[in-house]
Short mmCIF file of C-alpha atoms in Angstrom, two decimals:
data_model
loop_
_atom_site.label_atom_id
_atom_site.label_comp_id
_atom_site.label_asym_id
_atom_site.label_seq_id
_atom_site.Cartn_x
_atom_site.Cartn_y
_atom_site.Cartn_z
CA MET J 28 0.00 0.00 0.00
CA GLN J 29 1.04 3.58 -0.61
CA VAL J 30 0.97 6.28 2.03
CA ILE J 31 1.09 9.95 1.04
CA LEU J 32 2.40 11.82 4.07
CA PRO J 33 1.44 15.39 5.04
CA ASP J 34 4.64 16.73 3.45
CA ARG J 35 3.52 14.98 0.21
CA SER J 36 6.34 12.46 0.31
CA VAL J 37 5.24 8.92 -0.53
CA ARG J 38 6.01 5.75 1.45
CA THR J 39 5.35 2.28 0.12
CA LEU J 40 4.52 -0.21 2.85
CA SER J 41 4.99 -3.91 2.27
CA ARG J 42 2.28 -4.97 4.76
CA THR J 43 -0.70 -6.77 3.32
CA SER J 44 -3.22 -5.48 5.85
CA ALA J 45 -3.23 -3.29 8.97
CA PRO J 46 -5.52 -0.92 10.90
CA ILE J 47 -4.82 2.68 9.84
CA GLU J 48 -4.28 3.66 13.48
CA GLU J 49 -1.43 1.17 13.72
CA ILE J 50 0.15 2.46 10.50
CA LEU J 51 -0.05 6.06 11.75
CA LEU J 52 1.54 5.18 15.09
CA GLU J 53 4.35 3.37 13.30
CA LEU J 54 4.92 6.51 11.26
CA GLY J 55 5.09 8.55 14.47
CA ILE J 56 1.77 10.32 13.82
CA ASN J 57 -0.85 10.81 16.54
CA PRO J 58 -4.05 9.51 14.86
CA THR J 59 -6.18 12.24 16.45
CA THR J 60 -4.21 15.02 14.78
CA VAL J 61 -4.82 14.03 11.15
CA ILE J 62 -7.54 13.19 8.66
CA VAL J 63 -7.02 10.05 6.59
CA VAL J 64 -8.31 9.67 3.05
CA LYS J 65 -8.34 6.04 1.82
CA ASN J 66 -8.75 5.59 -1.92
CA GLY J 67 -10.36 9.06 -2.12
CA LYS J 68 -12.77 8.65 0.83
CA VAL J 69 -12.37 10.04 4.35
CA VAL J 70 -12.24 7.14 6.83
CA PRO J 71 -11.91 6.71 10.61
CA GLU J 72 -8.55 5.47 11.88
CA ASP J 73 -9.92 2.10 12.97
CA VAL J 74 -10.56 1.10 9.35
CA THR J 75 -8.16 -1.50 7.94
CA ALA J 76 -5.96 -0.69 4.95
CA LYS J 77 -5.03 -3.48 2.56
CA LYS J 78 -2.51 -4.21 -0.14
CA GLY J 79 -3.06 -1.89 -3.12
CA ASP J 80 -4.81 0.84 -1.05
CA GLU J 81 -3.71 4.46 -1.20
CA LEU J 82 -3.74 6.42 2.06
CA ARG J 83 -3.46 10.19 2.04
CA ILE J 84 -2.72 11.76 5.42
CA LEU J 85 -3.80 15.37 5.88
CA ARG J 86 -2.36 17.38 8.71
CA PHE J 87 -4.14 20.66 9.37
CA SER J 88 -2.33 23.83 10.32
CA HIS J 89 -3.17 25.37 13.68
CA GLY J 90 -4.65 28.79 14.30
CA GLY J 91 -5.12 31.50 11.70
CA MET R 4 -16.68 0.86 9.51
CA GLN R 5 -20.40 1.59 9.87
CA CYS R 6 -21.98 4.73 11.37
CA SER R 7 -23.27 4.17 14.93
CA LYS R 8 -26.59 5.79 13.94
CA CYS R 9 -27.27 4.37 10.46
CA ARG R 10 -25.82 1.94 7.93
CA ARG R 11 -23.67 4.35 5.99
CA ASP R 12 -19.87 4.29 6.09
CA ALA R 13 -18.35 6.30 8.92
CA VAL R 14 -16.03 9.24 8.19
CA ILE R 15 -14.90 9.76 11.78
CA TYR R 16 -14.52 7.96 15.08
CA GLN R 17 -15.13 10.24 18.08
CA ARG R 18 -13.04 8.74 20.85
CA TYR R 19 -14.66 10.92 23.51
CA SER R 20 -18.20 9.77 22.64
CA GLY R 21 -17.38 6.28 21.40
CA LEU R 22 -19.39 6.97 18.21
CA HIS R 23 -18.59 6.30 14.58
CA LEU R 24 -20.38 8.88 12.43
CA CYS R 25 -21.15 9.02 8.72
CA GLU R 26 -20.94 12.35 6.89
CA GLN R 27 -24.62 13.14 7.48
CA HIS R 28 -24.59 12.34 11.19
CA PHE R 29 -21.22 14.02 11.64
CA ASN R 30 -22.65 17.24 10.14
CA ARG R 31 -25.70 17.00 12.37
CA ASP R 32 -23.58 16.45 15.50
CA PHE R 33 -21.13 19.20 14.56
CA GLU R 34 -23.80 21.80 13.88
CA ALA R 35 -25.75 20.87 17.03
CA LYS R 36 -22.63 21.55 19.12
CA ALA R 37 -22.02 24.91 17.44
CA LYS R 38 -25.68 25.92 17.84
CA ARG R 39 -25.56 24.92 21.50
CA ALA R 40 -22.54 27.16 22.09
CA ILE R 41 -24.36 30.08 20.43
CA ARG R 42 -27.56 29.44 22.37
CA GLU R 43 -25.89 28.96 25.77
CA HIS R 44 -23.87 32.15 25.46
CA ARG R 45 -26.71 34.08 23.74
CA TRP R 46 -24.17 35.10 21.13
CA ILE R 47 -26.48 36.00 18.23
CA GLU R 48 -29.53 38.18 18.66
CA SER R 49 -32.05 39.81 16.40
CA GLY R 50 -30.57 42.93 14.79
CA ASP R 51 -26.98 41.66 14.91
CA THR R 52 -24.48 42.12 12.12
CA VAL R 53 -22.06 39.22 12.48
CA ALA R 54 -18.65 39.44 10.83
CA VAL R 55 -16.43 36.41 10.41
CA ALA R 56 -12.72 37.13 10.74
CA LEU R 57 -11.87 35.25 7.54
CA SER R 58 -8.21 34.42 7.05
CA GLY R 59 -8.86 31.60 4.60
CA SER R 60 -7.77 28.93 7.11
CA LYS R 61 -9.87 25.82 7.80
CA ASP R 62 -11.28 27.32 11.02
CA SER R 63 -12.45 30.67 9.68
CA SER R 64 -13.70 29.15 6.39
CA ALA R 65 -15.67 26.54 8.34
CA VAL R 66 -17.20 29.13 10.67
CA LEU R 67 -18.27 31.26 7.68
CA PHE R 68 -19.86 28.25 5.98
CA PHE R 69 -21.63 27.20 9.19
CA LEU R 70 -22.94 30.69 10.02
CA HIS R 71 -24.18 31.18 6.46
CA ARG R 72 -26.04 27.86 6.68
CA LEU R 73 -27.48 28.90 10.06
CA LEU R 74 -28.40 32.48 9.25
CA HIS R 75 -29.07 32.76 5.51
CA GLU R 76 -32.84 32.63 5.91
CA ARG R 77 -32.95 35.14 8.74
CA ARG R 78 -33.82 38.68 7.73
CA ASP R 79 -33.01 40.13 11.13
CA VAL R 80 -29.32 39.09 11.21
CA ARG R 81 -26.67 40.14 8.68
CA LEU R 82 -23.51 38.12 7.96
CA MET R 83 -20.29 39.34 6.38
CA ALA R 84 -16.59 38.45 6.22
CA ILE R 85 -13.57 40.62 6.95
CA THR R 86 -10.03 39.73 5.90
CA VAL R 87 -6.90 41.49 7.04
CA ASP R 88 -3.78 41.13 4.91
CA GLU R 89 -0.87 41.33 7.34
CA GLY R 90 1.70 41.48 4.55
CA ILE R 91 3.49 38.12 4.89
CA GLY R 92 5.18 37.32 1.60
CA GLY R 93 4.09 34.00 0.08
CA TYR R 94 1.53 33.29 2.80
CA ARG R 95 -2.23 33.36 2.33
CA ASP R 96 -3.20 35.41 -0.65
CA PRO R 97 -6.30 37.40 0.44
CA GLY R 98 -7.75 36.37 -2.91
CA LEU R 99 -8.29 32.90 -1.39
CA ALA R 100 -10.46 34.33 1.39
CA ARG R 101 -12.36 36.42 -1.16
CA ALA R 102 -13.01 33.35 -3.33
CA ILE R 103 -14.33 31.44 -0.28
CA ALA R 104 -16.65 34.31 0.72
CA ASP R 105 -17.87 34.67 -2.89
CA THR R 106 -18.53 30.94 -3.24
CA ILE R 107 -20.49 30.83 0.01
CA GLY R 108 -22.26 34.06 -1.00
CA VAL R 109 -21.29 36.41 1.81
CA PRO R 110 -20.24 40.08 1.43
CA TRP R 111 -16.48 40.50 1.93
CA VAL R 112 -14.36 43.45 3.05
CA THR R 113 -10.61 43.65 3.34
CA ALA R 114 -7.90 45.86 4.80
CA THR R 115 -4.11 45.69 4.86
CA PHE R 116 -1.44 46.45 7.45
CA ALA R 117 0.39 48.32 4.70
CA GLU R 118 -2.48 50.78 4.16
CA ALA R 119 -3.57 51.04 7.78
CA TYR R 120 -0.15 51.24 9.46
CA GLY R 121 2.29 51.91 6.62
CA LEU R 122 4.06 48.67 7.64
CA THR R 123 3.82 45.01 6.69
CA LEU R 124 4.44 42.15 9.12
CA ASP R 125 7.48 41.20 7.02
CA GLU R 126 8.92 44.67 7.75
CA ILE R 127 8.14 44.39 11.45
CA VAL R 128 9.89 41.00 11.62
CA ALA R 129 12.86 42.35 9.66
CA ARG R 130 13.27 45.07 12.32
CA LYS R 131 12.28 43.27 15.52
CA GLY R 132 12.91 39.59 14.74
CA THR R 133 10.45 36.72 14.95
CA ASN R 134 10.26 36.43 18.75
CA LEU R 135 7.38 38.86 19.14
CA SER R 136 5.91 38.48 15.66
CA CYS R 137 2.78 36.62 16.87
CA SER R 138 1.96 39.08 19.63
CA CYS R 139 2.64 42.15 17.41
CA CYS R 140 0.56 40.65 14.61
CA GLY R 141 -2.27 39.73 16.99
CA VAL R 142 -2.47 43.18 18.52
CA LEU R 143 -2.33 45.03 15.19
CA ARG R 144 -4.76 42.68 13.46
CA ARG R 145 -7.28 42.86 16.29
CA ALA R 146 -7.16 46.66 16.33
CA LEU R 147 -7.59 46.89 12.57
CA MET R 148 -10.39 44.30 12.51
CA ASN R 149 -12.14 46.21 15.24
CA ARG R 150 -11.85 49.48 13.34
CA ILE R 151 -13.31 48.01 10.15
CA ALA R 152 -16.00 46.24 12.13
CA ARG R 153 -17.13 49.54 13.71
CA GLU R 154 -17.16 51.22 10.29
CA GLU R 155 -19.28 48.38 8.88
CA GLY R 156 -21.73 48.39 11.80
CA VAL R 157 -20.65 44.96 13.01
CA THR R 158 -22.08 43.96 16.39
CA LYS R 159 -20.40 40.51 16.81
CA PHE R 160 -17.11 39.12 15.60
CA ALA R 161 -17.12 35.38 14.89
CA TYR R 162 -13.82 33.55 15.22
CA GLY R 163 -13.00 29.95 14.36
CA PHE R 164 -11.42 29.16 17.75
CA ASN R 165 -11.98 25.48 18.50
CA LEU R 166 -11.92 23.16 21.52
CA ASP R 167 -8.17 22.55 21.14
CA ASP R 168 -7.39 26.30 21.15
CA GLU R 169 -9.51 26.82 24.26
CA ALA R 170 -8.10 23.80 26.12
CA GLN R 171 -4.53 24.82 25.26
CA SER R 172 -5.15 28.33 26.62
CA VAL R 173 -6.45 26.97 29.95
CA LEU R 174 -3.47 24.62 30.31
CA MET R 175 -0.98 27.34 29.29
CA ASN R 176 -2.37 29.70 31.92
CA ALA R 177 -2.15 26.93 34.52
CA LEU R 178 1.45 26.12 33.56
CA ARG R 179 2.36 29.80 33.77
CA GLY R 180 0.64 30.01 37.15
CA ASP R 181 -1.44 32.86 35.75
CA ALA R 182 -4.39 32.86 38.18
CA GLU R 183 -5.52 36.29 36.97
CA ARG R 184 -6.07 35.10 33.40
CA LEU R 185 -7.60 31.83 34.53
CA THR R 186 -10.22 33.55 36.65
CA ARG R 187 -10.76 36.79 34.69
CA PRO R 188 -14.43 36.95 33.62
CA VAL R 189 -15.20 37.64 29.96
CA ARG R 190 -16.12 41.31 29.88
CA GLU R 191 -17.13 43.51 27.00
CA ALA R 192 -14.68 46.38 26.62
CA GLU R 193 -15.89 49.73 25.39
CA ARG R 194 -15.47 50.18 21.61
CA MET R 195 -14.38 46.54 21.24
CA VAL R 196 -16.77 44.48 19.14
CA PRO R 197 -17.67 41.37 21.21
CA ARG R 198 -16.17 38.08 20.01
CA ILE R 199 -18.13 34.87 19.58
CA LYS R 200 -16.64 31.37 19.22
CA PRO R 201 -19.24 28.93 17.84
CA PHE R 202 -16.70 26.06 17.59
CA MET R 203 -15.37 26.28 21.14
CA TYR R 204 -16.85 22.86 22.00
CA ILE R 205 -15.66 21.17 18.78
CA PRO R 206 -12.27 19.43 18.45
CA GLU R 207 -9.88 20.88 15.90
CA ARG R 208 -9.86 17.68 13.85
CA GLU R 209 -13.63 17.86 13.45
CA VAL R 210 -13.44 21.52 12.36
CA ALA R 211 -10.84 20.46 9.78
CA LEU R 212 -13.09 17.64 8.59
CA TYR R 213 -16.12 19.97 8.36
CA ALA R 214 -14.05 22.40 6.28
CA PHE R 215 -12.74 19.53 4.15
CA LEU R 216 -16.30 18.34 3.45
CA HIS R 217 -17.84 21.74 2.71
CA VAL R 218 -15.33 24.40 1.70
CA GLU R 219 -13.16 24.38 -1.38
CA GLY R 220 -9.90 26.24 -1.52
CA PHE R 221 -9.16 26.81 2.18
CA ASP R 222 -5.51 27.13 3.08
CA LEU R 223 -3.74 24.26 4.86
CA ALA R 224 -0.42 26.08 5.26
CA GLY R 225 0.80 27.38 8.60
CA CYS R 226 2.13 30.89 9.15
CA PRO R 227 5.91 31.02 8.53
CA TYR R 228 6.33 33.18 11.65
CA ALA R 229 4.21 31.00 13.97
CA GLY R 230 6.58 30.48 16.84
CA ASP R 231 4.64 30.42 20.09
CA ALA R 232 6.94 27.88 21.75
CA LEU R 233 4.78 27.36 24.84
CA ARG R 234 1.59 26.82 22.81
CA GLY R 235 3.44 24.35 20.55
CA ASP R 236 4.68 22.39 23.58
CA VAL R 237 1.27 22.45 25.24
CA ARG R 238 -0.42 21.31 22.01
CA GLY R 239 1.95 18.32 21.81
CA ILE R 240 1.50 17.38 25.48
CA LEU R 241 -2.27 17.74 25.29
CA ASP R 242 -2.65 15.80 22.01
CA ASP R 243 -0.58 12.92 23.39
CA TYR R 244 -2.46 12.87 26.69
CA ALA R 245 -5.88 13.24 25.02
CA TYR R 246 -5.10 10.30 22.74
CA ARG R 247 -5.11 8.12 25.87
CA HIS R 248 -7.76 10.14 27.77
CA PRO R 249 -10.14 11.42 25.07
CA ALA R 250 -12.35 13.73 27.19
CA THR R 251 -9.41 15.78 28.54
CA LYS R 252 -9.86 18.78 26.24
CA TYR R 253 -13.53 19.07 27.23
CA SER R 254 -12.53 18.82 30.90
CA LEU R 255 -10.06 21.69 30.51
CA VAL R 256 -12.55 23.92 28.70
CA ASN R 257 -15.17 23.20 31.37
CA LEU R 258 -12.60 24.00 34.05
CA GLY R 259 -11.76 27.30 32.33
CA GLU R 260 -15.44 28.27 32.20
CA ALA R 261 -15.99 27.28 35.83
CA LEU R 262 -13.03 29.39 36.96
CA ARG R 263 -14.20 32.41 34.95
CA GLU R 264 -17.81 32.05 36.01
CA PRO R 265 -17.85 30.44 39.49
CA GLU R 266 -21.63 30.86 39.68
CA ARG R 267 -21.94 28.15 37.00
CA VAL R 268 -20.44 25.59 39.36
CA THR R 269 -23.23 23.79 41.18
CA GLY R 270 -21.21 21.50 43.47
CA GLU R 271 -21.89 21.71 47.19
CA GLY R 272 -18.28 21.33 48.28
CA LEU R 273 -17.20 19.32 51.33
CA ARG R 274 -19.79 18.27 53.84
CA VAL R 275 -19.67 16.33 57.06
CA CYS R 276 -20.64 12.67 57.26
CA GLU R 277 -23.87 12.29 59.22
CA ARG R 278 -22.59 9.12 60.82
CA CYS R 279 -18.95 9.69 61.80
CA GLY R 280 -18.71 13.50 61.62
CA GLU R 281 -15.60 13.50 59.41
CA PRO R 282 -15.39 15.83 56.37
CA CYS R 283 -16.49 14.06 53.17
CA GLY R 284 -17.92 14.51 49.67
CA LYS R 285 -21.51 13.69 48.90
CA ILE R 286 -21.34 10.33 50.68
CA CYS R 287 -18.71 9.44 53.29
CA ARG R 288 -16.42 7.00 51.52
CA THR R 289 -14.87 5.85 54.81
CA CYS R 290 -18.22 4.69 56.12
CA GLN R 291 -19.00 3.09 52.75
CA ILE R 292 -15.77 1.07 52.76
CA LEU R 293 -16.27 -0.03 56.37
CA ASP R 294 -19.90 -0.99 55.61
CA GLU R 295 -18.81 -3.00 52.58
CA MET R 296 -16.11 -4.78 54.59
CA ARG R 297 -18.49 -5.56 57.43
CA LYS R 298 -21.12 -6.90 55.01
CA GLY R 299 -18.43 -8.82 53.16
CA THR R 300 -19.34 -7.30 49.75
#
């Protein structure tokens, strides 16, 4: 699966299946501070991502 | 993952409520919380002209969208947007804010530091450094916003401050030991247009999601001068702690309100146990434990 990080860099993960929350924690991201878009749809972090999925992680700026 | 209230796919999991919500139920929940904040504080009244301080960020764009949805059929309340261009090169073109206001269908006014003060924030930073950039910017922007608001007949200023902002402020004041700020009641100052914060009970992530679902073209970038070290630290501490204890931000905001408005607190304080005469809460825990032990429960 492919993960597009907030800085737009792309990581390819070799795992076949994992809960998004687990993936975020492995990447050092607090799941409650981002929005995750899986294959174009916003999903909660307890959804499972599988091989071939694309995850886009959106981090929002604070204030302003 | 299915919505806790219907069969549609969930878009968010609210750790503090234990609910999964689909887009429709998320919107309903979000708007109910914002309306409750407005109702409880009596923030919008007949005859008001409400101006949203529209920077083009997720928070201000979301508050403009929400207030337009709430107020567009009311003839007795006017809504507008005001954008201040601080003059930060490469950051937030005011054209973005204008496009958002135009798309939502709300009148838009703008002003610039350059015209109002003869200075841009870039020039202030070049002379004074970045250490005080946030406080200088905040003071100048607030004063300019207030001036335009008075000229436009604005009676309420709506800001996109969210639950995270409020909780961070309470914790920052506690960490600084600033009892004065923690307990200072919200007062209306003369010639200052009162501020309203419809999203003060809504977590930042949900405000971002609401903006993501409803507003096109809002700005995700952070200010290049944002350097409030204490707020950054507090945000990190609070986010980590709230991940394990999801209701913490609500607890802090409630604490802040209770300290500012002690009359809202309904607790009776310490009492004396009717049986043993020792100080206790509502029920004497000592007597309860001894009773339980004696009964063998």
